[in-house]
PDB file of C-alpha atoms in Angstrom:
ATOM      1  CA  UNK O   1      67.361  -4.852  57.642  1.00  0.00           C
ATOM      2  CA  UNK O   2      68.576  -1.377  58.492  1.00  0.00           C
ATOM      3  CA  UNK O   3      68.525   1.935  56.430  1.00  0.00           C
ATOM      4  CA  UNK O   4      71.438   3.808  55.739  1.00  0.00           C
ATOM      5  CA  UNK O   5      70.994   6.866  53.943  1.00  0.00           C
ATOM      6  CA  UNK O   6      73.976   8.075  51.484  1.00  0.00           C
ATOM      7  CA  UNK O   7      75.342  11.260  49.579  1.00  0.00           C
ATOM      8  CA  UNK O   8      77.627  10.509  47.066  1.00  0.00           C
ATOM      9  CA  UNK O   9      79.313  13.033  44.706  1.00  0.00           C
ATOM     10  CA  UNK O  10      78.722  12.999  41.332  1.00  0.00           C
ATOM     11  CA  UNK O  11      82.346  12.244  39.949  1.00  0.00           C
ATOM     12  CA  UNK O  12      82.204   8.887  42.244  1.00  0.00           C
ATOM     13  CA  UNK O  13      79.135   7.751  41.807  1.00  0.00           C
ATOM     14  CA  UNK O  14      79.710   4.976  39.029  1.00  0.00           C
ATOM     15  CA  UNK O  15      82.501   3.180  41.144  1.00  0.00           C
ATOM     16  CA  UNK O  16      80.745   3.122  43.466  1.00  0.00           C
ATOM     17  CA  UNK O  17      78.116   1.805  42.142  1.00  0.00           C
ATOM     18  CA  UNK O  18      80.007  -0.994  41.653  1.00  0.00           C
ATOM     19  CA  UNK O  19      81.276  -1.178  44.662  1.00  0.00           C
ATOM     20  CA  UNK O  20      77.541  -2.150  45.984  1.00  0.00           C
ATOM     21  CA  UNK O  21      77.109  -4.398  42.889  1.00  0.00           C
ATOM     22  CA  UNK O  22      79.742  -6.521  43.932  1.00  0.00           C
ATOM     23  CA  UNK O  23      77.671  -7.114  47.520  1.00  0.00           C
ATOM     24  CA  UNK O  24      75.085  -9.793  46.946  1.00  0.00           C
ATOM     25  CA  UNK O  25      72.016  -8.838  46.085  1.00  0.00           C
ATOM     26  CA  UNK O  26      70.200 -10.474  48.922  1.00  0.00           C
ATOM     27  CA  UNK O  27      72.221  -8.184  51.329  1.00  0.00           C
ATOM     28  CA  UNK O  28      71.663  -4.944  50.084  1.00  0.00           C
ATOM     29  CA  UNK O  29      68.857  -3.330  47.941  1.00  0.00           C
ATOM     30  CA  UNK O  30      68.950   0.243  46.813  1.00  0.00           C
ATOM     31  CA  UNK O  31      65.677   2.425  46.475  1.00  0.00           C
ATOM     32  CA  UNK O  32      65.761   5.757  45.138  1.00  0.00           C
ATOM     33  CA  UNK O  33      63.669   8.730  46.874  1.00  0.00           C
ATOM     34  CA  UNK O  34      62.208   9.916  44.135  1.00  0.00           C
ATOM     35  CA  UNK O  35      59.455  12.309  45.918  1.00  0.00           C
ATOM     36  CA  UNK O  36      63.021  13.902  47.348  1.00  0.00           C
ATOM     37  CA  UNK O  37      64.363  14.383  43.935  1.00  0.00           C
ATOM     38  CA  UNK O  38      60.895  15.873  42.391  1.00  0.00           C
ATOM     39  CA  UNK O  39      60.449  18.503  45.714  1.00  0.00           C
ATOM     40  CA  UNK O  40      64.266  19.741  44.626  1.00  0.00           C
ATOM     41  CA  UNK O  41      63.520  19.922  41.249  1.00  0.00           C
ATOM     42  CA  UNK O  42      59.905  22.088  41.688  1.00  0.00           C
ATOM     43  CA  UNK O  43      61.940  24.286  44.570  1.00  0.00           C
ATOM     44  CA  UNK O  44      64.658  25.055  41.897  1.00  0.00           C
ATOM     45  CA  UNK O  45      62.412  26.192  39.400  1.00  0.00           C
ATOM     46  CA  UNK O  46      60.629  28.072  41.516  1.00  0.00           C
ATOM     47  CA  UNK O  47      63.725  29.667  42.790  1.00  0.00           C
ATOM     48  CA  UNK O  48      64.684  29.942  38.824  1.00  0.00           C
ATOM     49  CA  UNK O  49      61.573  31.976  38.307  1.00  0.00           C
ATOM     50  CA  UNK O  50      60.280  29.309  35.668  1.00  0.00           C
ATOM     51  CA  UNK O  51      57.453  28.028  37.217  1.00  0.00           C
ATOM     52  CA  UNK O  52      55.017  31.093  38.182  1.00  0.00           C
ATOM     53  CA  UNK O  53      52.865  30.282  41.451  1.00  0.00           C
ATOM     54  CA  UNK O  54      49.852  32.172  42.855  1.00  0.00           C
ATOM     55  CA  UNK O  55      49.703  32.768  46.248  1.00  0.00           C
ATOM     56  CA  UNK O  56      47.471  30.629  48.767  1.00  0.00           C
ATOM     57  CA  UNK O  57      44.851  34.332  49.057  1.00  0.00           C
ATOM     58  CA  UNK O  58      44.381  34.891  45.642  1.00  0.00           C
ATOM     59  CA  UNK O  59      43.865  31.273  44.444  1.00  0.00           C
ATOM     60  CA  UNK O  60      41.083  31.074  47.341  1.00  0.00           C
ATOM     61  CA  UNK O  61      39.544  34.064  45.754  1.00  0.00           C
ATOM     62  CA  UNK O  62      39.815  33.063  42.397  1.00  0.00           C
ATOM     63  CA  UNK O  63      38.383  29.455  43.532  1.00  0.00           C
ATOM     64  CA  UNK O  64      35.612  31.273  45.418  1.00  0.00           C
ATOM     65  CA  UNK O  65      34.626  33.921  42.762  1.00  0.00           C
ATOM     66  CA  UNK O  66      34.265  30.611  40.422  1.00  0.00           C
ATOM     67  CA  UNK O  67      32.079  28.384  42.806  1.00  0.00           C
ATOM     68  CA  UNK O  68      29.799  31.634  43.737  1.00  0.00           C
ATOM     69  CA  UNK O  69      29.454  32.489  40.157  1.00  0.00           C
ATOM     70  CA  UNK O  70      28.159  29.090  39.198  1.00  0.00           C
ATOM     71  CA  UNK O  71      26.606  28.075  42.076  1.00  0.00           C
ATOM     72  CA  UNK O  72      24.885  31.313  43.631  1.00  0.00           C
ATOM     73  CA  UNK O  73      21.418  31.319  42.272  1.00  0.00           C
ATOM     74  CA  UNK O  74      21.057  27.591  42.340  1.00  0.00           C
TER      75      UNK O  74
END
């Protein structure tokens, strides 16, 4: 079996998703990418200022302030 990767708009997507279920099912399967879909939700919120990040240096110094404060004078 091959992969064939499709964009359809939004306004055509119920014909033709009846268009594929008139194939027969043992021809053609679909899968949806749903790691694709979560990575362009999380990027548009980010974008959208409603998820608030911390940048890669100060989470490694908040991480490290935490580990030396509980584990320095062990």
């Amino acid at each position: 079996m091959q992969t064939v990767t499709l964009e359809v708009a939004d306004d055509y997507i119920e014909k033709f998703n009846r268009m594929i279920e008139s194939i027969p099912c043992e021809k053609v399967s679909i899968k949806r990418d749903y790691i694709r879909d979560e990575i362009k939700k999380r990027v548009l919120a980010i974008k959208n200022g409603e998820e608030i990040l911390t940048p890669y240096k100060d989470g490694m110094k908040e991480l490290r302030d935490r580990l030396v404060s509980k584990y320095a004078n062990s």
